[in-house]
PDB file of C-alpha atoms in Angstrom:
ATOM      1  CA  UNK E 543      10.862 108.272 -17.275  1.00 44.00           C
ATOM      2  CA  UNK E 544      13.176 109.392 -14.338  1.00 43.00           C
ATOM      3  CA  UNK E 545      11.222 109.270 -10.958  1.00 43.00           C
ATOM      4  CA  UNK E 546      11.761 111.965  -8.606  1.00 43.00           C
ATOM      5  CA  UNK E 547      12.027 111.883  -4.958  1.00 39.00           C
ATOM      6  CA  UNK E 548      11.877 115.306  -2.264  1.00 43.00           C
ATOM      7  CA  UNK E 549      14.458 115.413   0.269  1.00 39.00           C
ATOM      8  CA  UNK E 550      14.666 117.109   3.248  1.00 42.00           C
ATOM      9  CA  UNK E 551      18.178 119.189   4.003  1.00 40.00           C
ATOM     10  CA  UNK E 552      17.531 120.086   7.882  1.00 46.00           C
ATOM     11  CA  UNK E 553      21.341 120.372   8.288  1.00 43.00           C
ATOM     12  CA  UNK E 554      21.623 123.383   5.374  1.00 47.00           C
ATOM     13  CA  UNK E 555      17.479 124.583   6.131  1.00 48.00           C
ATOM     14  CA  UNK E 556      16.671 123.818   2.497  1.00 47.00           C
ATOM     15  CA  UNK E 557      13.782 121.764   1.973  1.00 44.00           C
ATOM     16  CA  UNK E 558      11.684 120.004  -0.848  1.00 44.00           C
ATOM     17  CA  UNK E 559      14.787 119.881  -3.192  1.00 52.00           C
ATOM     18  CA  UNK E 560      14.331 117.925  -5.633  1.00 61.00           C
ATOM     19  CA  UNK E 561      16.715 115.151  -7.246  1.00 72.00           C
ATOM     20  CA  UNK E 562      16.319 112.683  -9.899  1.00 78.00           C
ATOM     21  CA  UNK E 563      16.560 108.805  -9.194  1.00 82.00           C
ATOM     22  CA  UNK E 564      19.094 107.547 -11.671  1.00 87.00           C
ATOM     23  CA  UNK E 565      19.262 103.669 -12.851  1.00 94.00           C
ATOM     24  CA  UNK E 566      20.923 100.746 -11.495  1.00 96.00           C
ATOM     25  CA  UNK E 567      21.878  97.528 -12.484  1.00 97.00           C
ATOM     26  CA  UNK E 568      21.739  94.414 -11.139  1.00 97.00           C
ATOM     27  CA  UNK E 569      24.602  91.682 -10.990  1.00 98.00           C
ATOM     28  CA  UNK E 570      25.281  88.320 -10.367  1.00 97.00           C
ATOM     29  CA  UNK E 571      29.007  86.420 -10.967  1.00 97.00           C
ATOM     30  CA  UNK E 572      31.660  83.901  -9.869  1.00 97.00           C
ATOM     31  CA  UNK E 573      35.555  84.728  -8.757  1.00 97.00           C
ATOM     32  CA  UNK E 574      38.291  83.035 -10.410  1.00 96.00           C
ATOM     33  CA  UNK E 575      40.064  80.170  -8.617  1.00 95.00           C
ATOM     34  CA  UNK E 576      42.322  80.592  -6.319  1.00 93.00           C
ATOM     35  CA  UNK E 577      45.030  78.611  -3.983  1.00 89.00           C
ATOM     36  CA  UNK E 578      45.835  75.378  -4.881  1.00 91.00           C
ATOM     37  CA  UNK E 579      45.341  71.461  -3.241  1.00 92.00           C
ATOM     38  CA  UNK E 580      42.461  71.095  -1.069  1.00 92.00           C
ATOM     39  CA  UNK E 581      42.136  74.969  -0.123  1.00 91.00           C
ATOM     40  CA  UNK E 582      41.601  76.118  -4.237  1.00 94.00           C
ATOM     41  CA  UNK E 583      38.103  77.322  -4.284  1.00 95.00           C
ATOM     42  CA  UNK E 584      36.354  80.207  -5.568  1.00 96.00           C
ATOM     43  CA  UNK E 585      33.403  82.336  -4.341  1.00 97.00           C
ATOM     44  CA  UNK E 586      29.874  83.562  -5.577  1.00 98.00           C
ATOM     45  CA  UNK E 587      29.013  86.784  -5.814  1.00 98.00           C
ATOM     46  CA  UNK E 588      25.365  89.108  -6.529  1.00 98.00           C
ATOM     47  CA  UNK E 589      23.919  92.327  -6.037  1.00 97.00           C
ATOM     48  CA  UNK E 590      22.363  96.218  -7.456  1.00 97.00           C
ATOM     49  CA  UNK E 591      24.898  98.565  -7.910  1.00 97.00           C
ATOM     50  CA  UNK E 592      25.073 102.179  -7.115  1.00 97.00           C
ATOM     51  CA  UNK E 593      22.986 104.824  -9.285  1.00 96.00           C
ATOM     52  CA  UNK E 594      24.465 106.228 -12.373  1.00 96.00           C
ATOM     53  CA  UNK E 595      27.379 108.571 -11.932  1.00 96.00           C
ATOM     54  CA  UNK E 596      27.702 110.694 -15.499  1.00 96.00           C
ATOM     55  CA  UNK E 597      31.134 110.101 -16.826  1.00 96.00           C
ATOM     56  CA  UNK E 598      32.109 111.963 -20.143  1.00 95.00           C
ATOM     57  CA  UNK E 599      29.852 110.963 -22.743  1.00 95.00           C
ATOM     58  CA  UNK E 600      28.097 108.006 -20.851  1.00 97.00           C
ATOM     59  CA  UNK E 601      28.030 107.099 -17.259  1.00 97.00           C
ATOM     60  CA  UNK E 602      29.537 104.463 -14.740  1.00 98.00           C
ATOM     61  CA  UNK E 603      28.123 102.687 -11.308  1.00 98.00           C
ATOM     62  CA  UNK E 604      30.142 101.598  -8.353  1.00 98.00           C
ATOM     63  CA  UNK E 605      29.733  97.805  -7.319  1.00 98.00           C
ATOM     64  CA  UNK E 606      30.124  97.536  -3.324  1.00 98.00           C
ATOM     65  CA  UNK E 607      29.100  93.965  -2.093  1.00 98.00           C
ATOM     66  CA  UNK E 608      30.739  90.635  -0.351  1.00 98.00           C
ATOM     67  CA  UNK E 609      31.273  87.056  -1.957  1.00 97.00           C
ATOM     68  CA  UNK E 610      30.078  84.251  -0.504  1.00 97.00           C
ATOM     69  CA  UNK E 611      31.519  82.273   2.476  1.00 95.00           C
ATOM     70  CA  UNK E 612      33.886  79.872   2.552  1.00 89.00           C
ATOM     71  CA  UNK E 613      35.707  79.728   5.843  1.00 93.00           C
ATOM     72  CA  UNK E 614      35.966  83.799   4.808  1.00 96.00           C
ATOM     73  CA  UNK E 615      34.854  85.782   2.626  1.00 97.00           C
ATOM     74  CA  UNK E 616      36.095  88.765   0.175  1.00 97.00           C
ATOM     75  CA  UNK E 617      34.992  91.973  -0.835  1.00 98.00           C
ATOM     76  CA  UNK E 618      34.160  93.385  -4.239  1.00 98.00           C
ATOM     77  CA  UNK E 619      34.706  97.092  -4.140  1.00 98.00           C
ATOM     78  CA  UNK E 620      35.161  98.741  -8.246  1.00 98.00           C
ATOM     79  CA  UNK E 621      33.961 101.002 -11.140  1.00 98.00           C
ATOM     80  CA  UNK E 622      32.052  99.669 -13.775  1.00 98.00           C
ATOM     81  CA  UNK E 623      33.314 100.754 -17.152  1.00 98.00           C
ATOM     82  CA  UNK E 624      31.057 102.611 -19.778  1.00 98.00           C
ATOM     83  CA  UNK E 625      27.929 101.887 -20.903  1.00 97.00           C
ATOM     84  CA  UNK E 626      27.929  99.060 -24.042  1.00 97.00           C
ATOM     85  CA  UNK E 627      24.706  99.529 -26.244  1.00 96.00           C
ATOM     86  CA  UNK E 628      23.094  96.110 -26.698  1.00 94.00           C
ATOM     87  CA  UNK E 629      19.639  97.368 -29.260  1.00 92.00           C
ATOM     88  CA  UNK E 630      16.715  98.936 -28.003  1.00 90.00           C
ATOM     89  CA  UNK E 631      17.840 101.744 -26.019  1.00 91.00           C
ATOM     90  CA  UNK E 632      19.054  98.986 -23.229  1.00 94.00           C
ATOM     91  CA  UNK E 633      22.777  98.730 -22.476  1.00 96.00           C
ATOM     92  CA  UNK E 634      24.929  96.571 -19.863  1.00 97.00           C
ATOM     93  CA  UNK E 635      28.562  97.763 -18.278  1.00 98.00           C
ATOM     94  CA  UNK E 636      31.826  95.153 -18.095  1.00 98.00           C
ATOM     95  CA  UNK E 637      33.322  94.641 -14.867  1.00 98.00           C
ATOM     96  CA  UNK E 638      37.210  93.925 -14.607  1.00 98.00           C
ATOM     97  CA  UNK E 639      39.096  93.485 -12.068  1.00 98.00           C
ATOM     98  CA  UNK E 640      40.304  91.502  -8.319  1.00 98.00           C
ATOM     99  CA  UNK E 641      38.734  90.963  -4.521  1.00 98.00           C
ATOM    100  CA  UNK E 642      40.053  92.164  -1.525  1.00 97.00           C
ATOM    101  CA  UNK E 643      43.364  90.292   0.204  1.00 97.00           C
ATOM    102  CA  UNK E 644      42.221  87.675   2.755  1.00 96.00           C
ATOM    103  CA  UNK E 645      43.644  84.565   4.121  1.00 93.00           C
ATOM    104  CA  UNK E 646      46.731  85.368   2.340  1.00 93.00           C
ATOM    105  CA  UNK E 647      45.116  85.160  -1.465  1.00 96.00           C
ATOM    106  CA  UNK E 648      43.079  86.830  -4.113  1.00 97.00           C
ATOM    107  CA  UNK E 649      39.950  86.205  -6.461  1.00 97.00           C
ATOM    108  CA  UNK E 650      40.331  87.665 -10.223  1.00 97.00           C
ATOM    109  CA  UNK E 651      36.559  88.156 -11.654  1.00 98.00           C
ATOM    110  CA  UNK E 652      35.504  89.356 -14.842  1.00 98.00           C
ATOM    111  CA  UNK E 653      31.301  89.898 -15.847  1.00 98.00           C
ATOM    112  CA  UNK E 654      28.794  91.904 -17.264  1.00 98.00           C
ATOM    113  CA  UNK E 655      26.255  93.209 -15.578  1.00 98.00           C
ATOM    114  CA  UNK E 656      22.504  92.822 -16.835  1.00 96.00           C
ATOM    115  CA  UNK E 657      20.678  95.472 -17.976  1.00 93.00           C
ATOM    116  CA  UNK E 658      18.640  98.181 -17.086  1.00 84.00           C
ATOM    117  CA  UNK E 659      14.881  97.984 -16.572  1.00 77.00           C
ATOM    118  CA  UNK E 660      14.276  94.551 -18.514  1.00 73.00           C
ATOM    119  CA  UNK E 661      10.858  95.329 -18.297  1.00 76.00           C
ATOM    120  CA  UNK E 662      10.446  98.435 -20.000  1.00 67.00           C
TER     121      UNK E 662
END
């Protein structure tokens, strides 16, 4: 069931539009390693993406958070790819792809994120 919410244009005079709430999905992962000798390390990394955002025949989110500190810290900006069906009318999205540049290196990360209303 999609839950609606009013909102209130003031700017454009238009008010009680309505607009449906669309899904998120939440998300929890690790970077790859990076740097080597005492400085390798890698960073944590969790959050609820952005609503659904239709995309051809199925839809994508956009992830938007920070690792984890350690001395610094990187950001996660990226598309998820496509829905992938997993039974029951539930699906998750994959995740591909590299931080932010900082402190002269780079985190590779690759994860799934979980899926959509695991209680319904």
């Amino acid at each position: 069931m999609k839950k609606v919410f009013k909102v209130n244009r003031k700017s454009t005079g238009k008010t009680n539009q309505r607009r449906a709430q669309r899904h998120t999905h939440e998300f929890l992962g690790s970077v790859k390693l990076a740097e080597m000798g005492i400085d390798r390390h890698n960073h944590r990394f969790a959050g609820v993406t952005g609503q659904a955002i239709p995309r051809g025949r199925s839809h994508v989110h956009v992830i938007s958070t920070n690792t984890d500190f350690f001395g610094h810290f990187h950001q996660v900006k990226i598309v998820t790819g496509p829905a992938i069906p997993i039974g029951n009318g539930k699906h998750i999205h994959f995740v591909k792809g590299q931080t932010t540049l900082v402190d002269g290196h780079l985190h590779r990360f690759a994860f799934a994120t979980l899926i959509q209303n695991p209680l319904t």
